[in-house]
Every structure is written in structure tokens, then in C-alpha cells.
Coordinates of C-alpha atoms in Angstrom, one line a residue:
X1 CA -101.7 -77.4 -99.3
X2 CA -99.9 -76.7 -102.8
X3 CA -102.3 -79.9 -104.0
X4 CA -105.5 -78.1 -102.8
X5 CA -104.5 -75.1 -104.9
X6 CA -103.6 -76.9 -108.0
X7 CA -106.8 -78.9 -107.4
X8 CA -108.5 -75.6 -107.2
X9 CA -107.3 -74.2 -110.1
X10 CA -107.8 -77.0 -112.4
X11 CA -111.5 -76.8 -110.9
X12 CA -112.1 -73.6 -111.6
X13 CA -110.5 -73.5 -115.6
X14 CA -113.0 -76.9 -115.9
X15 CA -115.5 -74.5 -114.9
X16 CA -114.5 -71.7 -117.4
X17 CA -114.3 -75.0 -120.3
X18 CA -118.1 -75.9 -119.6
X19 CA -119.2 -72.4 -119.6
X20 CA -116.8 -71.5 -122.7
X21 CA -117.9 -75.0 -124.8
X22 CA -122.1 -74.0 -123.6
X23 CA -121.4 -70.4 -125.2
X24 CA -120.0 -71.6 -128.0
X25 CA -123.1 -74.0 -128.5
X26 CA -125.1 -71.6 -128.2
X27 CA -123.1 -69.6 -130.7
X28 CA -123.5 -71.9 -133.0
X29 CA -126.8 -72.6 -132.8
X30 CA -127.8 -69.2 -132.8
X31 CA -125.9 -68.9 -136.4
X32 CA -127.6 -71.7 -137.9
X33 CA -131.1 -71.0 -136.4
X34 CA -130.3 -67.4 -138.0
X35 CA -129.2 -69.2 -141.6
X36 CA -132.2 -71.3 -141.5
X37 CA -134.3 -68.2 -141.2
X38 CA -132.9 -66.6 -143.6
X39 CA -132.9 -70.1 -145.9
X40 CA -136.5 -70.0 -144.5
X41 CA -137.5 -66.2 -145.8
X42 CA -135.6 -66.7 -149.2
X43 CA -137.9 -69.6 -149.9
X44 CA -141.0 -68.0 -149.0
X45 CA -139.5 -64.4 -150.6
X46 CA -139.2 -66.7 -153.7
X47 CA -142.7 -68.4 -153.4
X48 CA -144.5 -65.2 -153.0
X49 CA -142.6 -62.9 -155.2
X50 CA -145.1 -62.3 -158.7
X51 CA -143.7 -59.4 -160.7
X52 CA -146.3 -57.1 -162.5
X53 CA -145.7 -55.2 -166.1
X54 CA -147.0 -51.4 -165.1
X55 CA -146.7 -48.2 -166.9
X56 CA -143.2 -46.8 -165.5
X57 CA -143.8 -43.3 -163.9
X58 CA -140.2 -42.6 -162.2
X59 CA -137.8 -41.0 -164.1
X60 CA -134.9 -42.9 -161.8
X61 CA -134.8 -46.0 -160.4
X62 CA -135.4 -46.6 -156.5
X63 CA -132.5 -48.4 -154.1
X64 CA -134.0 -48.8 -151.5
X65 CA -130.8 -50.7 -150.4
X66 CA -129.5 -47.0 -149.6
X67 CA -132.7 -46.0 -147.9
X68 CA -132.8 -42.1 -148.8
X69 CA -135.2 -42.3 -151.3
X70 CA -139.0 -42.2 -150.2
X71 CA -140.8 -45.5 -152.0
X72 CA -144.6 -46.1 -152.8
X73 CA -146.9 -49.1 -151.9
X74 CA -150.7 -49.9 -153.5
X75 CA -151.8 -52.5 -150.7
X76 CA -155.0 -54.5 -152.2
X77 CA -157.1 -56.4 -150.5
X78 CA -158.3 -58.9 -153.1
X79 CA -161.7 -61.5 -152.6
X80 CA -160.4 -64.2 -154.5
X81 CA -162.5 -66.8 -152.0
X82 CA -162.1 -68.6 -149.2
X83 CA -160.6 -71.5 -147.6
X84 CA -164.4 -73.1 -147.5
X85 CA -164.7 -72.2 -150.7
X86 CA -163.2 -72.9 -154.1
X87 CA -160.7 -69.9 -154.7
X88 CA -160.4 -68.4 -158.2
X89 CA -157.9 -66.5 -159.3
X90 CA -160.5 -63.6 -160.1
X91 CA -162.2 -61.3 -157.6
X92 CA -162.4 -57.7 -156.7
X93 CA -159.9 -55.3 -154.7
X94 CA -162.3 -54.4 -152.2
X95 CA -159.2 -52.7 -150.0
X96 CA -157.5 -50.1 -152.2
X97 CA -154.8 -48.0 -149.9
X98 CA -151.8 -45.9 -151.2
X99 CA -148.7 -46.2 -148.6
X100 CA -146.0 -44.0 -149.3
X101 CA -142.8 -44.4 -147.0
X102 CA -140.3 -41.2 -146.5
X103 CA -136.6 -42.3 -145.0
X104 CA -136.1 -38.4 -144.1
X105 CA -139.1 -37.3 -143.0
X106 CA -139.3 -40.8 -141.3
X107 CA -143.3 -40.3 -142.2
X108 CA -145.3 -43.0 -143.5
X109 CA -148.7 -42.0 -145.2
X110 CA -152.0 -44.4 -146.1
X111 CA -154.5 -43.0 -148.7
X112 CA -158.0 -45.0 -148.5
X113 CA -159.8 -45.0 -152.0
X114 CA -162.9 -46.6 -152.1
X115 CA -163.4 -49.6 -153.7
X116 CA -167.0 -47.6 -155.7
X117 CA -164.6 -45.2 -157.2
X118 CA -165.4 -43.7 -160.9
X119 CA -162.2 -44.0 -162.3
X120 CA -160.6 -45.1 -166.2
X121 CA -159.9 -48.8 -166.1
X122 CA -156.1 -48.3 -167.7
X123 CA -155.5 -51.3 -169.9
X124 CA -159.2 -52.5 -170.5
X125 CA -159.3 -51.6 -174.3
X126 CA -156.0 -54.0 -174.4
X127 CA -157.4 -56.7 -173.3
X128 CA -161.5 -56.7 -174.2
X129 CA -161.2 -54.7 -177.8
X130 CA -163.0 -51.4 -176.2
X131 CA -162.4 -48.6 -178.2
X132 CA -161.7 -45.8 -176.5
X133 CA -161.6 -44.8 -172.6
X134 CA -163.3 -47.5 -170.1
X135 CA -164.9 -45.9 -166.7
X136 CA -166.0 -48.7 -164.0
X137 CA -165.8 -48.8 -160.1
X138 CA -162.1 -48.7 -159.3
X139 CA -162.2 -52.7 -157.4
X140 CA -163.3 -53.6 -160.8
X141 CA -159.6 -53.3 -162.3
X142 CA -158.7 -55.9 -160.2
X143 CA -161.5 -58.6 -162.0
X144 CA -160.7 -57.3 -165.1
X145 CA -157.1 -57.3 -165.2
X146 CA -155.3 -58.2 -162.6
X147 CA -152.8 -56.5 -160.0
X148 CA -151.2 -54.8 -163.3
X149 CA -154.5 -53.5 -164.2
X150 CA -155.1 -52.3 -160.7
X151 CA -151.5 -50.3 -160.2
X152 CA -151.9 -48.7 -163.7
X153 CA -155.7 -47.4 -162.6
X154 CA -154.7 -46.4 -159.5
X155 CA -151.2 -44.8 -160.7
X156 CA -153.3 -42.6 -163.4
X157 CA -156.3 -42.2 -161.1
X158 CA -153.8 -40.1 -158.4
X159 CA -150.8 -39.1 -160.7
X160 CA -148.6 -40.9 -158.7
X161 CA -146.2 -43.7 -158.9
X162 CA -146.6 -47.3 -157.5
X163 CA -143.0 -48.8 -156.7
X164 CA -144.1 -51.7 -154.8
X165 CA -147.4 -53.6 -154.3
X166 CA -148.8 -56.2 -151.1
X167 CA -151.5 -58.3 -152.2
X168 CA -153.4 -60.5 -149.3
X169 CA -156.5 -62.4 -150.2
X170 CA -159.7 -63.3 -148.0
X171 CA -157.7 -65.6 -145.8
X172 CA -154.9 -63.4 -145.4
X173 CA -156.1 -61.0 -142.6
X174 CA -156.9 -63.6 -140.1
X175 CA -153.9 -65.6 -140.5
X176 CA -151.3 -63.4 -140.6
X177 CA -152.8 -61.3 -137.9
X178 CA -153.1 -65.4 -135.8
X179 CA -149.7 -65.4 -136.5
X180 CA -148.4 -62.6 -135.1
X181 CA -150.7 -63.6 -131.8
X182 CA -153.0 -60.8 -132.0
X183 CA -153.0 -57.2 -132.4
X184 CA -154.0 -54.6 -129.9
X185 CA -157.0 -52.0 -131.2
X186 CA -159.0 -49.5 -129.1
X187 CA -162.7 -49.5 -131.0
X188 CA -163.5 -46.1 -131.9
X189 CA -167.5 -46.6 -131.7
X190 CA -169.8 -49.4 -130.0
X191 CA -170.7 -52.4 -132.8
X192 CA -171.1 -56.4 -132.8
X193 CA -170.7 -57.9 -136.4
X194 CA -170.8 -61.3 -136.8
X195 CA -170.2 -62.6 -133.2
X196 CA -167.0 -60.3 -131.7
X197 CA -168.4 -57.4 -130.3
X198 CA -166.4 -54.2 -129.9
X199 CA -166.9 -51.5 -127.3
X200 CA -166.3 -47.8 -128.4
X201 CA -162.4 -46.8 -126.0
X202 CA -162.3 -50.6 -125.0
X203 CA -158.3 -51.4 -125.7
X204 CA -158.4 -55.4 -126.3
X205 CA -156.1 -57.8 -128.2
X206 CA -158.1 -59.3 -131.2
X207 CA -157.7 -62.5 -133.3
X208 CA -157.4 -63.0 -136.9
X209 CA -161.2 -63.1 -137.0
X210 CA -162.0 -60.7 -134.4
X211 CA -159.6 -58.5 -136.4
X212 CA -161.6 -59.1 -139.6
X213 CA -165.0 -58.5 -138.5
X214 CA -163.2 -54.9 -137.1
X215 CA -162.3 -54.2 -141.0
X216 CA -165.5 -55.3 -142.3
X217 CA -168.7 -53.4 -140.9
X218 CA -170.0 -50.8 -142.4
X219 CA -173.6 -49.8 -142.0
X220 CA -173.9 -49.2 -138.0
X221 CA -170.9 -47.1 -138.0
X222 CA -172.0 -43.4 -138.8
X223 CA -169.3 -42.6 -141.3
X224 CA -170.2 -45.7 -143.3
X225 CA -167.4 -46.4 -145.4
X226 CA -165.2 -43.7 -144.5
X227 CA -165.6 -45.4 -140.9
X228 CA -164.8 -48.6 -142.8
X229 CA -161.4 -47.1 -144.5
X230 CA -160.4 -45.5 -141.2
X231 CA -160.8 -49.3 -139.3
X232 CA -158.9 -51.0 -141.6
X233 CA -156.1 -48.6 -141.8
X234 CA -156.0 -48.9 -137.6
X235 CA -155.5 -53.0 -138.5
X236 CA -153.1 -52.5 -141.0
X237 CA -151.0 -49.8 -138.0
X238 CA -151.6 -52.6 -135.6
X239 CA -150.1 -55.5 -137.9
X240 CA -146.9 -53.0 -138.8
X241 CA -146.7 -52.2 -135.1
X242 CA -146.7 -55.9 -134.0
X243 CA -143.7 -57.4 -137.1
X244 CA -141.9 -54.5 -136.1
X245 CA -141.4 -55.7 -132.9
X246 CA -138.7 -58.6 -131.6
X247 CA -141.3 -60.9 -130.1
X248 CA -142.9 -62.1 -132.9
X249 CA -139.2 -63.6 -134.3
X250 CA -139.5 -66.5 -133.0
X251 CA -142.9 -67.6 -134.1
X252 CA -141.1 -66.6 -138.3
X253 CA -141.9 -69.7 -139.3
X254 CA -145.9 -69.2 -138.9
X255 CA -145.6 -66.1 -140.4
X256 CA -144.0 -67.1 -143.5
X257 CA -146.4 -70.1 -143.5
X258 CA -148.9 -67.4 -143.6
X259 CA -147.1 -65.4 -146.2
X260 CA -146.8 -68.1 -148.5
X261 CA -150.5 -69.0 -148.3
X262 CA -151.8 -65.9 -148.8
X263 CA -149.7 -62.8 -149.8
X264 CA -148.3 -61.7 -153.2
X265 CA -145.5 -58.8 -153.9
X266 CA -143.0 -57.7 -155.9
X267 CA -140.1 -57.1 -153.9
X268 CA -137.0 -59.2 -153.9
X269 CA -135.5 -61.0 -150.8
X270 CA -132.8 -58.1 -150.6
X271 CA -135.6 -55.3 -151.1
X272 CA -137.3 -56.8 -148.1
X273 CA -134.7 -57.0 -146.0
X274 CA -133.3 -53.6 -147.2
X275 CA -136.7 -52.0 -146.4
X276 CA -137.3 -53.7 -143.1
X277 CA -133.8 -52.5 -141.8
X278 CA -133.5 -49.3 -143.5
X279 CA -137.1 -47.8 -143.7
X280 CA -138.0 -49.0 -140.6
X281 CA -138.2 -45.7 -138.4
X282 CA -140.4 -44.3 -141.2
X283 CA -143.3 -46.7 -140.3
X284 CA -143.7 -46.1 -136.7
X285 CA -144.8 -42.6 -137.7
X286 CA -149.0 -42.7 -139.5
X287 CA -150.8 -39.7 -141.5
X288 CA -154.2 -40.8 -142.7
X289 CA -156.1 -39.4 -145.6
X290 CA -159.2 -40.3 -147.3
X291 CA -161.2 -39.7 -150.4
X292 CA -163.5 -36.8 -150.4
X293 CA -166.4 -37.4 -153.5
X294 CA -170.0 -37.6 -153.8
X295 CA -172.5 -40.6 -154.6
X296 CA -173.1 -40.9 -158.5
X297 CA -176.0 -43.4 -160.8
X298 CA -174.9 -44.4 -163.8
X299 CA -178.0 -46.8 -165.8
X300 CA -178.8 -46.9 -162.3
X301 CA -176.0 -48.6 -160.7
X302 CA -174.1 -46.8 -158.1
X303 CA -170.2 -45.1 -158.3
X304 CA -168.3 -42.8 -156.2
X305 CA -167.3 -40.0 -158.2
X306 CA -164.2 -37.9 -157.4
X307 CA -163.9 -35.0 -159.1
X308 CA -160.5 -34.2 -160.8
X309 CA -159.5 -30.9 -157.8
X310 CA -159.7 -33.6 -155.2
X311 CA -157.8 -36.1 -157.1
X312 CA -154.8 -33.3 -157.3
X313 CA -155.5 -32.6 -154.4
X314 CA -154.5 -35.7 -153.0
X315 CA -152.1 -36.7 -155.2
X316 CA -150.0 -33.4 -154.9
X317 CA -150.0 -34.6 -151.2
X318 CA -148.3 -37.8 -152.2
X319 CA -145.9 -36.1 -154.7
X320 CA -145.0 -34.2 -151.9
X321 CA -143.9 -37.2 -149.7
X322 CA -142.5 -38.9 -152.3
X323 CA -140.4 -35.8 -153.0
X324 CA -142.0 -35.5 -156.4
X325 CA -142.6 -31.9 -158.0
X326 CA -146.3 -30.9 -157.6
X327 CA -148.6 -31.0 -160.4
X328 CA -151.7 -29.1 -162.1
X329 CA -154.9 -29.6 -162.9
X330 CA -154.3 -30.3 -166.6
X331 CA -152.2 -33.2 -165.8
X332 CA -154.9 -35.3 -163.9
X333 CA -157.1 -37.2 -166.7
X334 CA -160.3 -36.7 -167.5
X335 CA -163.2 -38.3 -169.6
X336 CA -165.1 -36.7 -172.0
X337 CA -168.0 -37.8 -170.2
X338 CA -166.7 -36.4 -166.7
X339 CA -169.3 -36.6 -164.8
X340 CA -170.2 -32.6 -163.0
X341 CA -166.8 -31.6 -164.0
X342 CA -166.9 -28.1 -165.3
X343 CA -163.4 -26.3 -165.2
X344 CA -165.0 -23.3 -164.9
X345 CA -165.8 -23.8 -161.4
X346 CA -162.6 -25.4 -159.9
X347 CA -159.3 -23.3 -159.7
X348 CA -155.8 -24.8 -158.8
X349 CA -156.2 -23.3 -155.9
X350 CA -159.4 -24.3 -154.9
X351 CA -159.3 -25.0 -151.0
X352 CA -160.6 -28.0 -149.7
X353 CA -161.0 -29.7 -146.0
X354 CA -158.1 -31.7 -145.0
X355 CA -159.0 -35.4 -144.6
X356 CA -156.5 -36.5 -142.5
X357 CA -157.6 -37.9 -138.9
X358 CA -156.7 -37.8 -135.7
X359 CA -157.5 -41.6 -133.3
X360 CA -158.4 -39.3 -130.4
X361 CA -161.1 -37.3 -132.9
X362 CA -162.5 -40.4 -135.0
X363 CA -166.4 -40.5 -135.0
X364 CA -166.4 -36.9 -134.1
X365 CA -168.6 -34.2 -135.8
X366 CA -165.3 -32.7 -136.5
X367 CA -164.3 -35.2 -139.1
X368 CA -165.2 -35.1 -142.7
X369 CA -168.0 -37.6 -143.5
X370 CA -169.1 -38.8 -147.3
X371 CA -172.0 -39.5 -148.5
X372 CA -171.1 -43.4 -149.6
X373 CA -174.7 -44.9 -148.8
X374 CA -175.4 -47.2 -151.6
X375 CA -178.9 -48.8 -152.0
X376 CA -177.8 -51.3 -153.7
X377 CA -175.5 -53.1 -151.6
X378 CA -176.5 -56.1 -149.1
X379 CA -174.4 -55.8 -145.7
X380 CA -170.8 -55.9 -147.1
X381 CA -171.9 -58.2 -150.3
X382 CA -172.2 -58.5 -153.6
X383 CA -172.0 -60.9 -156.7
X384 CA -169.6 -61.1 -158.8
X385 CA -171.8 -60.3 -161.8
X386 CA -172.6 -56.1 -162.6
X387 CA -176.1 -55.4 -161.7
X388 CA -178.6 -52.7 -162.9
X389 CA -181.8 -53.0 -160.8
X390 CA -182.2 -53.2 -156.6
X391 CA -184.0 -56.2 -156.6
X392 CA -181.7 -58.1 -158.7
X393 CA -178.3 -57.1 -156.4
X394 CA -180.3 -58.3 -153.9
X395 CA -181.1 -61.9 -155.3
X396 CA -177.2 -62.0 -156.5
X397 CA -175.4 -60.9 -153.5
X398 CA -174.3 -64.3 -152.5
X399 CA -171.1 -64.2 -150.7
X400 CA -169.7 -61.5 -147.5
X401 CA -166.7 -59.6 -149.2
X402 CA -163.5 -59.4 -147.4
X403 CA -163.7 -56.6 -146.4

């Protein structure tokens, strides 16, 4: 009897070793499956980090490591080519959003400016011997100059400050959104473009390419490229939505493939991680706003002007969530040659339709819709090279942008 107990008992704390030595495998494994990662993300943090020379417009520098200060984002999407294609190093921003993130309001906000918009190419003289003030179509910064030449346009277009910038090429969309397996979008209107079609309140989970297609159309929606600006910023939600979450941690390794392939940033390894933990709350909360301007000719080739009350108007908006003190109408710039600007007829207190959205009231009568039809512009293309007559944008419009 006393041997069946002893017998027992040795049993049992056999038992309690196996299931103590299998957690502490799995302990260990866990650990270096976690350092790997993390070996893993410094590498590709390293590989994709490009820093960028910009005009400084903080008076303090941002840690996000404490996560109380709100921080600033210019996403660009950039058509530097395709895989099938040989890619250059030059191309256009034809995606131009504004993200500010606030850790107290736990509010993050996307400003769309479209890629036609009249606006001073900062840096231009610098580089091409121009004397004097250079206007061009904001995407055109990008060619010119660069990401730098892109943040300092857009930082003295709005008033604002860039802190961080996200740079994704033509490739980019489809992979990374492959590589998170899909992202779930409800189409706000009825459209086929290039093979997927989309039913207006069908929910579905799309591809990278599906997903692309969804950012790209323009002419059969009835807001044209406000429409446009609203769908990509829905794809850009849907991405956030879907990293944010645990299940796409194990497939990391994709993802940074992707990364590596076709992103460039400026933030650190400790800045991403710091943002990803500590700012995190602040991006499942979207406000949406767009650009409100009017279709312009110059030597017959098409802008979007924005007149200099709607460009404080927005960018006091921004201040604001940035926690920045508002500003006035004499600190936005203007050209000598401002196009319709008269400041007799604007006041600082000139009211003006907010441009936010709702989801539930997109491709309503409700919503503010531009003018952004442009003549000259094939479906979504256009060369590389400026144009001055219709017929000749339409013999060099050789390539589908991005987006």
C-alpha cells in the first residue's frame, strides 16, 4: 500500500516536471521569437529610416517617448514606378495627407490636399537658380526636390509643422495591405475600375490590388477627387485598424519584407516603438477634412487654387490639435501674383463650411463637393513631362498613377 502511494507521488511530480520543462520551452522560445522580432524590426527600422533636412517650425523638441505631446505626419504617396517597370528615384506625390496625432484628446486627424494644388515650391530657387518665388502644382515638389522639398511646401503651404513623414511608393499599397491579409471597407458608391468591382454599402475584405483600384478612381464617382481623397483616407483607417490589431503579429515578418521594399520614414526604432505603444489609443479615433478651392488655368494648364482664408482656415484647425497657438491671416504666404486674392474681401473671421465627413453621410448632397474636373487629365494619368495644350496631355499620358 505505502509502495502504491510513493509510486503515486513520484508519478504525479514526473507529471508536474514534463509540464514545468514544456512551459519553460515555451518560455524560452517565446523570448527569443520576441528578440528575433525585435532583431528583425531594428534591421528593417534601419533599412528604411532616410532622414530629411526641413525648415524647423517647433520651438521644442517632440518625445514622443513620453507620449503627452501631440506629433505631426505628411504621408506621401510617391509614383516612383513599378515593379514591371524600371523605378526611378523621381516621380510625383500624387497622395498628399496631413496626420496629426493628439495623446490627450486621443484624436487623430487626416487633411487631404490635392495633388493640383497652387502652392510656392519652397526650395526650388535653391536648387534650379530661380530668382524669386516658384508657384507649381503641389505633387510637383516631390519631382523637383524630393521628400525635403515636399515637407517644406507643404509646412509653408498650411502653417504647420511636419514632425514625421511615411513615404510608400506604387508598390507599396498592395503589398503592405497583402500583408496584413486584407482590409475590410464598405464602398460608399457603386464603381468597377480595372477588374474589382465595388458595390455602394457592400462590406467586403479587399486585397492589395482590390484595395488599390478603391484609392484610385476618380471620374465615375460624383465628387471626383474629393471622392478620391475621401477613399484613400478610408484605406489608410483600414491599414491602421488592421496593424493595430494582435493578429497580424505573427505574419511581422511579411510586413517588414514589405516595409523594407517599399516605405521610407524618419523615425527611429525607439520612435516607432514609442509611438506604437504610447500613441496608440489616439489612432482608433478619425476626423477627416479636405481642401475647399476652385479650378484655376495658368498658360492653359490646369491648378487647384486655394485661397489664403481657407489655408488658415485649415491650418488653424491643425494648430489647434497640435496644441499650437492659432494664427492670422498675415502669417499665411502669399505671392505677388496671388491668383483672385483681394484682402479686401476676406476677414479673419470669414465663415466657411466645415469639410469634415461623416462615413454614414459620404456621397450625400450634404457634403461639400469641389469643382476638381480637369480637361486635361486621362483617367488617373499623366506624363511625367508639364504640358500646355489638351491634345498633347493626351498623346503623353503614358502610365496609370498610383493613385
Amino acid at each position: 500500500m505505502m509502495n502504491e502511494t510513493r509510486k503515486g507521488k513520484n508519478g504525479r511530480k514526473r507529471v508536474w516536471k514534463v509540464i514545468f520543462s514544456v512551459l519553460l520551452i515555451g518560455m524560452v522560445g517565446t523570448v527569443a521569437y520576441l528578440f528575433k522580432a525585435y532583431s528583425d524590426i531594428g534591421s528593417t527600422a534601419e533599412s528604411i529610416y532616410t532622414s530629411v533636412n526641413v525648415n524647423e517650425m517647433r520651438e521644442e523638441e517632440i518625445e514622443v517617448e513620453t507620449a503627452t505631446q501631440p506629433i505631426s505626419f505628411l504621408l506621401l504617396g510617391a509614383d516612383t514606378g513599378t515593379a514591371e517597370e524600371e523605378r526611378t528615384e523621381t516621380g510625383r506625390s500624387d497622395t498628399i495627407i496631413v496626420c496629426t496625432v493628439n495623446p490627450n484628446t486621443k484624436t487623430t486627424t487626416l487633411l487631404s490636399i490635392p495633388r493640383d494644388s497652387y502652392a510656392e515650391i519652397v526650395g526650388y530657387s535653391d536648387v534650379y537658380d530661380y530668382y524669386g518665388d516658384y508657384y507649381d502644382k503641389m505633387n510637383h515638389a516631390y519631382a523637383f526636390g524630393g521628400t525635403e522639398m515636399s515637407i517644406n511646401t507643404v509646412q509653408e503651404f498650411l502653417n504647420v509643422p511636419i514632425d514625421y513623414y511615411v513615404e510608400v511608393n506604387f508598390d507599396g499599397l498592395v503589398d503592405i495591405v497583402d500583408a496584413v491579409g486584407g482590409i475590410e471597407i464598405t464602398s460608399p458608391l457603386t464603381f468597377d475600375f480595372y477588374g474589382p468591382q465595388f458595390i455602394e454599402g457592400e462590406t467586403r475584405i479587399l486585397d492589395g490590388y482590390e484595395a488599390l483600384q478603391f484609392s484610385r478612381m476618380r471620374k465615375q464617382d460624383p465628387e471626383g477627387d474629393l471622392g478620391r481623397q475621401k477613399r484613400q483616407q478610408m484605406v489608410i483607417k483600414a491599414i491602421l485598424d488592421k496593424v493595430l490589431t494582435m493578429g497580424t503579429v505573427v505574419n511581422y515578418k511579411n510586413i517588414l519584407a514589405t516595409l523594407e521594399d517599399n516605405v521610407q520614414l524618419n523615425m527611429s526604432l525607439d520612435e516607432i516603438l514609442s509611438i506604437a505603444s504610447g500613441y496608440r489609443k489616439s489612432m482608433e479615433n478619425f476626423q477627416q477634412f479636405y481642401v475647399e478651392g476652385e479650378e484655376m488655368y495658368i498658360d492653359e494648364i490646369y491648378y487647384y487654387y486655394v485661397d489664403p482664408q481657407e489655408r488658415l482656415r485649415l491650418s488653424n484647425i491643425l494648430r489647434t490639435e497640435l496644441e499650437l497657438p492659432e494664427i492670422t491671416i498675415d502669417e499665411i504666404s502669399t505671392s505677388a501674383n496671388e491668383p483672385y486674392y483681394d484682402t479686401d474681401a476676406y476677414s479673419t473671421d470669414s465663415s466657411y463650411s466645415d469639410t469634415t465627413y461623416d462615413s454614414s453621410t459620404y456621397g450625400q448632397s450634404d457634403v461639400y463637393t469641389p469643382n476638381y474636373s480637369d480637361p486635361y487629365s486621362a483617367e488617373e494619368s499623366y506624363s511625367y513631362e508639364d504640358t500646355t495644350t489638351q491634345d498633347s496631355y493626351y498623346e503623353e499620358a503614358t502610365y496609370d498613377s498610383a493613385y
